[in-house]
Coordinates of C-alpha atoms and ligand atoms in Angstrom, one line a residue:
M195 CA 162.1 78.8 -23.1
D196 CA 165.2 78.9 -21.4
V197 CA 166.0 81.4 -18.4
R198 CA 168.0 84.0 -20.4
D199 CA 165.5 83.9 -23.2
Y200 CA 162.8 84.8 -20.8
I201 CA 164.6 87.4 -19.3
D202 CA 165.7 89.1 -22.3
T203 CA 162.0 88.8 -23.9
N204 CA 160.4 90.4 -20.5
A205 CA 163.5 92.9 -20.2
R206 CA 161.4 95.9 -21.4
E207 CA 158.4 95.1 -19.2
F208 CA 160.6 94.8 -16.2
F209 CA 162.3 98.0 -16.7
D210 CA 158.9 99.8 -17.1
Q211 CA 157.6 98.1 -13.9
L212 CA 160.8 99.2 -12.0
K213 CA 160.1 102.8 -13.4
S214 CA 156.8 102.8 -12.2
W215 CA 157.7 101.8 -8.5
L216 CA 160.9 104.3 -8.4
A217 CA 158.5 107.0 -9.0
I218 CA 156.7 106.7 -5.6
P219 CA 158.9 108.8 -3.2
S220 CA 159.1 106.2 -0.2
I221 CA 161.4 108.1 2.1
S222 CA 160.9 106.5 5.3
A223 CA 162.8 109.0 7.3
D224 CA 160.6 112.0 6.4
P225 CA 156.9 112.0 7.9
G226 CA 155.7 113.8 4.9
H227 CA 156.6 110.9 3.0
H228 CA 155.0 108.2 5.1
G229 CA 151.9 108.0 2.7
D230 CA 154.2 107.0 -0.1
V231 CA 155.9 104.3 1.8
R232 CA 152.5 102.9 2.3
A233 CA 151.9 103.3 -1.2
S234 CA 155.2 101.8 -2.2
A235 CA 154.2 98.9 0.1
Q236 CA 150.7 98.4 -1.7
W237 CA 152.5 98.5 -5.3
L238 CA 155.0 95.8 -4.4
A239 CA 152.1 94.0 -3.1
G240 CA 149.9 94.1 -6.1
H241 CA 153.3 93.4 -8.3
L242 CA 153.9 90.1 -5.9
T243 CA 150.5 89.1 -6.5
S244 CA 150.6 89.5 -10.4
T245 CA 153.7 87.6 -10.2
G246 CA 151.7 84.5 -8.9
F247 CA 152.2 84.6 -5.2
P248 CA 149.2 82.8 -3.5
T249 CA 150.1 84.7 0.0
V250 CA 150.9 88.3 0.1
E251 CA 150.3 90.7 3.0
I252 CA 151.4 94.1 4.1
W253 CA 152.6 93.9 7.8
D254 CA 152.2 96.9 9.7
T255 CA 155.1 97.7 12.2
G256 CA 155.7 99.4 15.6
P257 CA 153.5 99.9 18.6
A258 CA 149.8 101.0 17.9
G259 CA 150.2 104.6 19.3
A260 CA 153.5 105.2 17.2
P261 CA 153.1 103.1 14.1
G262 CA 156.0 102.4 11.9
Q263 CA 156.4 101.7 8.2
P264 CA 154.9 98.9 6.4
A265 CA 156.9 95.7 5.4
V266 CA 155.7 93.4 2.7
F267 CA 155.5 89.7 3.1
A268 CA 154.7 87.1 0.4
H269 CA 154.9 83.3 0.4
W270 CA 154.9 80.6 -2.6
P271 CA 155.2 77.3 -1.4
A272 CA 157.0 74.7 -3.4
Q273 CA 155.3 72.0 -5.3
D274 CA 157.3 69.8 -3.4
P275 CA 156.7 70.0 0.4
G276 CA 160.0 68.7 1.1
A277 CA 161.8 71.6 -0.9
P278 CA 163.9 73.9 1.2
T279 CA 162.5 77.1 2.4
V280 CA 164.3 80.5 1.3
L281 CA 163.7 84.0 2.6
V282 CA 164.4 86.8 0.5
Y283 CA 165.3 90.0 2.3
G284 CA 165.2 93.7 0.7
H285 CA 163.7 97.0 1.5
H286 CA 161.3 99.5 -0.4
D287 CA 162.0 102.7 1.3
V288 CA 164.5 104.9 -0.1
Q289 CA 166.8 107.5 1.3
P290 CA 166.0 111.3 1.4
V291 CA 167.0 113.1 -1.9
E292 CA 168.6 116.5 -0.6
P293 CA 170.5 118.6 -2.3
L294 CA 167.9 118.5 -5.1
D295 CA 170.0 120.8 -7.2
E296 CA 172.6 118.2 -7.7
W297 CA 170.0 115.7 -9.4
H298 CA 170.5 115.7 -13.2
S299 CA 166.9 114.5 -13.6
P300 CA 164.4 114.8 -10.7
P301 CA 164.8 111.8 -8.5
F302 CA 161.2 110.5 -8.7
E303 CA 160.9 110.6 -12.4
P304 CA 163.1 107.6 -13.1
A305 CA 164.8 108.1 -16.6
E306 CA 166.8 105.9 -18.8
R307 CA 170.4 107.1 -19.9
G308 CA 172.4 104.7 -22.0
S309 CA 172.9 101.5 -20.0
Q310 CA 171.4 102.9 -16.9
I311 CA 168.2 103.8 -14.9
L312 CA 168.6 106.9 -12.7
G313 CA 166.5 107.5 -9.7
R314 CA 166.2 107.3 -6.2
G315 CA 166.2 103.7 -5.1
A316 CA 167.0 102.3 -8.3
S317 CA 170.0 100.3 -6.9
D318 CA 169.4 100.7 -3.3
D319 CA 166.8 98.9 -3.1
K320 CA 163.9 98.6 -5.4
G321 CA 166.0 97.4 -8.5
Q322 CA 167.4 94.5 -6.5
V323 CA 164.0 93.7 -5.0
L324 CA 162.6 93.3 -8.5
V325 CA 165.3 91.0 -9.7
H326 CA 163.7 88.4 -7.6
T327 CA 160.4 88.6 -9.3
L328 CA 161.8 88.5 -12.9
G329 CA 164.1 85.6 -11.7
L330 CA 161.4 83.8 -10.2
R331 CA 159.1 84.0 -13.5
A332 CA 162.2 83.1 -15.7
C333 CA 162.8 80.1 -13.3
L334 CA 159.0 79.1 -13.5
A335 CA 159.1 79.7 -17.3
A336 CA 162.2 77.6 -17.7
G337 CA 160.9 74.8 -15.2
S338 CA 159.5 72.3 -17.4
Q339 CA 162.2 72.9 -20.5
A340 CA 163.2 69.5 -20.2
V341 CA 159.9 68.3 -21.6
P342 CA 159.2 69.9 -25.0
G343 CA 155.9 71.5 -25.1
A344 CA 155.1 71.1 -21.3
P345 CA 153.7 73.7 -19.5
P346 CA 155.5 76.1 -17.4
S347 CA 155.9 74.9 -13.7
A348 CA 152.9 76.0 -11.4
A349 CA 155.1 76.8 -8.5
P350 CA 158.9 77.4 -7.6
P351 CA 161.4 74.7 -6.8
V352 CA 162.2 76.1 -3.4
S353 CA 159.3 77.5 -1.1
L354 CA 160.0 81.0 -1.5
K355 CA 159.1 83.9 1.2
F356 CA 159.8 87.5 0.8
L357 CA 160.1 90.1 3.6
I358 CA 160.5 93.4 2.1
E359 CA 161.2 96.0 4.7
G360 CA 160.0 99.8 4.7
E361 CA 162.2 101.1 7.4
E362 CA 165.7 100.2 6.5
E363 CA 166.9 103.6 5.5
S364 CA 165.6 105.0 9.0
G365 CA 167.7 102.4 11.0
S366 CA 165.0 99.7 11.1
P367 CA 163.6 100.4 14.4
H368 CA 160.9 97.9 14.6
F369 CA 162.6 95.4 12.5
A370 CA 163.9 93.0 15.3
D371 CA 160.3 92.9 16.9
L372 CA 158.7 92.6 13.6
L373 CA 160.9 89.3 13.1
R374 CA 160.2 88.2 16.6
S375 CA 156.5 88.5 16.5
R376 CA 156.4 86.7 12.9
A377 CA 159.0 84.4 13.4
G378 CA 157.0 81.3 12.9
R379 CA 155.6 82.6 9.5
L380 CA 159.2 83.8 8.4
S381 CA 160.8 80.3 9.3
C382 CA 163.3 79.4 6.7
D383 CA 166.4 77.4 5.9
M384 CA 168.4 80.2 4.4
I385 CA 168.1 83.9 4.0
V386 CA 168.7 85.6 0.6
V387 CA 169.8 89.0 1.2
S388 CA 169.9 91.3 -1.9
D389 CA 170.8 94.9 -0.6
T390 CA 174.8 95.1 -1.0
T391 CA 177.1 95.5 -4.1
M392 CA 179.4 93.5 -6.4
W393 CA 182.9 94.5 -6.8
A394 CA 182.4 95.7 -10.2
A395 CA 180.4 95.2 -13.2
D396 CA 183.1 93.2 -14.8
V397 CA 184.2 91.6 -11.5
P398 CA 181.1 89.7 -10.1
S399 CA 181.3 89.0 -6.5
M400 CA 179.4 88.2 -3.4
C401 CA 179.5 89.8 0.0
T402 CA 180.1 87.2 2.9
G403 CA 180.0 89.4 5.9
M404 CA 178.9 93.1 7.5
R405 CA 180.6 94.5 10.3
G406 CA 178.6 95.0 13.6
L407 CA 178.6 98.5 15.8
V408 CA 178.8 99.7 19.1
D409 CA 178.7 103.7 20.0
A410 CA 179.1 105.5 23.1
Q411 CA 179.8 108.8 24.9
I412 CA 182.4 109.3 27.4
D413 CA 181.9 112.2 29.9
L414 CA 184.8 112.9 32.5
R415 CA 184.3 115.6 35.4
G416 CA 186.7 117.0 37.7
A417 CA 186.2 120.3 39.5
E418 CA 182.6 121.7 39.8
T419 CA 183.5 124.7 37.8
D420 CA 186.4 125.6 35.4
V421 CA 189.1 127.1 37.6
H422 CA 192.0 129.6 37.0
S423 CA 195.0 127.7 35.7
G424 CA 197.1 130.2 37.3
S425 CA 195.7 129.9 41.0
F426 CA 195.1 125.9 40.7
G427 CA 196.9 124.6 37.4
G428 CA 199.3 121.9 38.1
G429 CA 197.6 121.3 41.7
V430 CA 194.4 119.7 40.3
P431 CA 193.5 117.1 37.7
N432 CA 192.5 118.2 34.2
P433 CA 189.6 116.2 32.6
L434 CA 191.0 116.9 29.0
H435 CA 194.4 115.6 29.8
A436 CA 192.7 112.6 31.1
M437 CA 190.5 112.4 28.3
A438 CA 193.3 112.7 25.6
A439 CA 195.2 110.1 27.4
L440 CA 192.4 107.8 27.6
L441 CA 191.7 108.1 23.9
A442 CA 195.0 108.2 22.9
G443 CA 195.5 104.5 24.8
L444 CA 192.7 103.2 22.9
H445 CA 195.4 101.9 20.2
D446 CA 198.8 100.4 20.8
D447 CA 201.8 101.2 18.4
Q448 CA 200.7 98.4 16.1
G449 CA 197.2 100.1 15.7
R450 CA 195.3 97.3 17.8
V451 CA 192.7 98.1 20.0
T452 CA 193.6 97.9 23.8
L453 CA 190.2 97.2 25.4
P454 CA 190.4 94.1 27.6
G455 CA 189.6 91.0 25.7
F456 CA 188.7 92.9 22.6
Y457 CA 190.0 90.2 20.0
D458 CA 189.1 87.3 22.1
A459 CA 186.0 86.5 20.1
V460 CA 187.5 87.5 16.7
L461 CA 187.0 84.8 14.0
P462 CA 190.7 85.0 12.2
L463 CA 190.5 85.5 8.5
T464 CA 191.4 82.3 6.7
G465 CA 194.2 82.0 4.4
A466 CA 191.6 81.2 1.4
E467 CA 189.7 84.6 2.3
R468 CA 193.0 86.3 2.3
E469 CA 194.0 84.9 -1.1
L470 CA 190.5 85.9 -2.6
F471 CA 190.7 89.4 -1.2
A472 CA 194.1 89.6 -2.6
R473 CA 192.7 88.8 -5.9
L474 CA 190.1 91.6 -6.2
P475 CA 191.5 94.3 -8.5
F476 CA 192.3 97.0 -5.8
D477 CA 193.5 100.5 -6.6
E478 CA 194.7 101.8 -3.1
K479 CA 195.1 105.3 -4.8
A480 CA 191.4 105.4 -6.1
W481 CA 190.3 104.1 -2.7
L482 CA 192.1 106.9 -0.8
A483 CA 190.3 109.5 -3.2
D484 CA 186.9 108.1 -2.6
A485 CA 188.0 108.2 1.1
G486 CA 187.6 112.0 1.0
G487 CA 191.1 112.4 -0.6
S488 CA 192.8 110.6 2.2
Q489 CA 196.5 111.1 1.9
A490 CA 197.7 107.7 3.4
A491 CA 196.4 104.3 4.5
A492 CA 196.5 103.7 8.1
G493 CA 195.4 100.8 10.3
E494 CA 196.4 97.8 12.1
A495 CA 199.7 96.1 11.4
G496 CA 199.5 93.0 9.6
F497 CA 196.6 93.7 7.3
S498 CA 195.9 94.8 4.1
T499 CA 193.5 97.9 3.6
L500 CA 190.7 95.6 2.6
E501 CA 191.2 92.8 5.3
R502 CA 191.3 96.3 7.8
V503 CA 187.9 97.6 6.7
W504 CA 186.3 94.3 6.0
A505 CA 187.6 91.7 8.6
R506 CA 189.2 93.6 11.5
P507 CA 187.5 95.4 14.2
T508 CA 188.3 99.0 15.0
A509 CA 187.7 101.9 17.5
E510 CA 187.5 105.1 16.4
I511 CA 187.1 108.5 18.1
N512 CA 184.2 110.4 16.3
G513 CA 184.1 113.7 18.4
M514 CA 186.0 115.5 21.3
W515 CA 185.1 118.7 23.3
G516 CA 185.6 120.6 26.4
G517 CA 186.9 123.6 28.1
H518 CA 187.7 126.8 25.8
T519 CA 187.2 126.8 22.2
G520 CA 186.3 130.2 21.5
P521 CA 188.5 133.2 20.3
G522 CA 191.6 134.3 22.1
A523 CA 193.0 132.4 25.2
K524 CA 191.1 131.5 28.3
T525 CA 193.6 130.2 31.1
I526 CA 191.5 127.7 32.7
V527 CA 191.5 124.2 34.2
P528 CA 188.3 122.8 32.6
S529 CA 185.9 121.0 34.7
Q530 CA 184.5 118.5 32.0
A531 CA 185.8 116.7 28.9
H532 CA 183.7 114.6 26.5
A533 CA 184.1 112.3 23.7
K534 CA 182.0 110.0 21.4
V535 CA 183.6 106.8 20.3
S536 CA 182.3 104.0 18.2
F537 CA 183.7 100.4 17.6
R538 CA 183.0 98.3 14.3
L539 CA 182.9 94.7 15.2
V540 CA 183.5 91.4 13.1
A541 CA 182.2 87.9 13.7
N542 CA 182.1 86.7 16.4
Q543 CA 182.5 89.6 18.8
E544 CA 179.1 90.7 20.9
P545 CA 178.2 94.3 21.3
A546 CA 177.2 93.7 24.7
D547 CA 181.0 92.3 25.8
I548 CA 182.7 95.4 24.0
A549 CA 180.3 97.7 26.1
V550 CA 181.6 96.0 29.3
A551 CA 185.3 96.2 28.0
L552 CA 185.0 99.8 27.3
R553 CA 183.4 100.5 30.7
E554 CA 186.2 98.5 32.2
Y555 CA 188.8 100.4 30.0
V556 CA 187.5 103.8 31.2
A557 CA 187.4 102.8 34.7
T558 CA 191.0 101.8 34.9
H559 CA 192.2 104.9 32.8
T560 CA 190.2 107.4 34.9
P561 CA 192.9 109.2 37.3
P562 CA 191.9 110.1 41.0
G563 CA 189.7 113.2 41.4
I564 CA 187.9 112.7 38.0
E565 CA 184.3 111.0 37.6
A566 CA 183.6 109.0 34.6
A567 CA 180.3 108.1 32.9
V568 CA 180.1 106.0 29.8
T569 CA 176.5 106.2 27.9
F570 CA 175.8 103.8 25.0
G571 CA 173.5 105.0 21.9
G572 CA 171.7 101.6 21.9
P573 CA 172.1 98.0 22.3
G574 CA 174.6 98.1 19.1
V575 CA 174.5 96.1 16.1
R576 CA 175.9 92.4 15.7
P577 CA 178.3 91.6 12.8
A578 CA 176.9 89.2 10.2
F579 CA 178.9 86.7 8.5
S580 CA 178.4 83.5 6.2
P581 CA 181.4 81.1 5.8
L582 CA 182.8 80.8 2.3
H583 CA 182.0 77.2 2.2
S584 CA 178.6 76.9 3.7
P585 CA 176.3 75.1 0.9
G586 CA 174.1 78.2 0.4
V587 CA 177.2 80.6 -0.4
Q588 CA 178.4 77.9 -2.5
A589 CA 175.3 77.6 -4.5
A590 CA 174.8 81.3 -4.8
K591 CA 178.4 81.4 -6.4
R592 CA 177.4 78.6 -8.7
A593 CA 174.4 80.7 -10.0
M594 CA 176.2 83.8 -10.2
E595 CA 179.0 82.3 -12.1
R596 CA 176.5 80.6 -14.6
A597 CA 174.7 84.1 -15.1
F598 CA 177.7 86.3 -15.4
G599 CA 180.1 83.7 -17.2
R600 CA 183.0 84.3 -14.8
E601 CA 184.7 83.4 -11.6
V602 CA 182.6 84.9 -8.7
L603 CA 185.1 86.4 -6.0
F604 CA 184.1 87.3 -2.6
T605 CA 184.2 90.8 -0.7
R606 CA 182.6 91.8 2.7
E607 CA 181.0 95.2 3.6
G608 CA 182.6 97.5 6.4
G609 CA 179.4 98.9 7.3
S610 CA 176.4 97.5 9.4
G611 CA 172.7 96.7 9.1
P612 CA 169.7 94.8 10.1
E613 CA 171.2 91.6 8.6
A614 CA 172.6 89.9 11.7
D615 CA 169.1 90.1 13.3
L616 CA 167.6 88.1 10.5
A617 CA 170.2 85.3 10.9
E618 CA 170.1 85.5 14.8
I619 CA 166.2 85.6 15.3
L620 CA 165.3 83.2 12.4
G621 CA 168.2 80.9 13.2
A622 CA 169.1 80.8 9.4
P623 CA 172.3 81.4 7.4
L624 CA 172.7 84.6 5.4
V625 CA 173.6 84.5 1.6
F626 CA 174.5 87.9 0.1
V627 CA 173.3 88.0 -3.7
A628 CA 173.5 91.3 -5.1
V629 CA 174.2 93.3 -8.4
G630 CA 174.6 96.9 -7.2
L631 CA 177.9 98.7 -7.6
D632 CA 179.7 101.0 -5.1
E633 CA 179.6 103.7 -7.9
D634 CA 175.7 103.6 -8.0
R635 CA 175.8 106.6 -5.9
I636 CA 173.4 105.2 -3.4
H637 CA 172.3 107.7 -0.6
A638 CA 173.6 110.4 -2.7
P639 CA 172.2 112.4 -5.7
N640 CA 171.7 110.8 -9.3
E641 CA 171.5 107.2 -7.9
K642 CA 171.7 104.8 -11.0
V643 CA 171.5 101.2 -11.5
E644 CA 173.1 99.2 -14.5
M645 CA 170.3 97.5 -16.6
A646 CA 172.3 94.7 -17.7
L647 CA 173.2 93.6 -14.2
L648 CA 169.7 93.6 -12.9
L649 CA 169.1 91.1 -15.7
R650 CA 172.0 89.3 -14.9
G651 CA 170.9 89.1 -11.2
A652 CA 167.3 87.9 -12.2
E653 CA 169.2 85.0 -14.2
A654 CA 171.5 84.2 -11.2
V655 CA 168.3 83.8 -8.9
A656 CA 166.5 81.7 -11.5
Y657 CA 169.4 79.5 -11.4
L658 CA 169.6 79.6 -7.6
W659 CA 166.4 78.4 -6.8
A660 CA 166.8 75.3 -9.1
D661 CA 170.3 74.5 -7.7
L662 CA 169.0 74.7 -4.1
A663 CA 166.0 72.4 -4.7
A664 CA 168.5 69.9 -6.2
D665 CA 170.8 70.5 -3.3
R666 CA 168.2 70.3 -0.6
A667 CA 169.9 67.8 1.7
G668 CA 173.1 70.1 2.0
I669 CA 170.8 73.4 2.6
T670 CA 168.5 71.8 5.1
A671 CA 171.5 70.2 7.3
A672 CA 173.5 73.6 7.3
R673 CA 170.9 75.0 9.3
Ligands
LIG1005 ZN1 169.9 99.4 1.2

């Protein structure tokens, strides 16, 4: 039986299994649902065992006194001990479901509507995780098709490890620690991440990077208290003026960020990437409508909108406050000014370097008589990036093209996630293979997934494992 026949024959059973998993409300952000997150991990562990994985474990996370939500690990060694090892990353926790009254069917009573399955987690990320077990079963069933009448393969063509996290939707607070403490068992030649989206159902694409993130609060303080603007105004520094100037100076007139050395480490877009981005059918009007009805595109000069949000770093003022904001007038020189700012980073910017640059920028832009403090929300998130011509990306592109019967284009994600930790701590390249769509309403009411895309995704990973086994030299040399 070939891969596609196997998938079509088993599609009904696959969707029924997905629906039973989607019925478990594994909302990691809600302590009232932590029992469900564990039940979801147990469901997945049972499913992986019945798929044939000889090793399946539920890994608890977090310190003993304040445990986190469990991840699921599974390992199935290849028949050939020299085959490459691939780690599949996804997550089994889901976003909260409020506002409930906007759902057309209850979020944890998964429903089929035409070509779609509706339910929380259908696209992000349970559907995309299950793609891998269906794909693996198809790969095994097709393994010996070259020899008529031969039994299916007893083991996959590459050594497969799964790490399916239970805290991704709560910011992965224990994920880096888990990776460090289990790095030996998670060692691999390549990491396949299935938690992103394709451009469109008829435009298959692969993501090749995600932006990093640094966030900070800036506090400026002048006098000990607010003072009368008649008695003192014009004679003492005003922290809100200083803050406004400092924030206005974050960009030059070309829309470039002015922090010292901000662009030094930025990996420039290649001509090939720019050409591929430009071939995506991008409707800027529709994109602006999605952007909260924004009235115009804006950003760094010399780059297209997609380049700006995917491949260029940014500085954003998230909020600013201070002084009198109540009704009527209050003629004061305020004593304090505050602002929250954040920076999206791209390869190869380091969050720690950007933090140093922000401190230096604030220090040089704070006038005499005002004290400044900069506080960071955390260590930040590193950007993630997979070069287009890496063997893993090229193998996944071939597999996707075979499954979809179309050329695969490339995208990136403007957002940030735990993927950079995976690459950094495990020391292996990332390859993003995903079949979600931006229109899947992830994190929103009425999340859905396209059933046909899940099946094509399963087909793609079945081809991918076989392709990687054939090109093992390329994959292991790329590490
Ligand atoms: Zn996700």
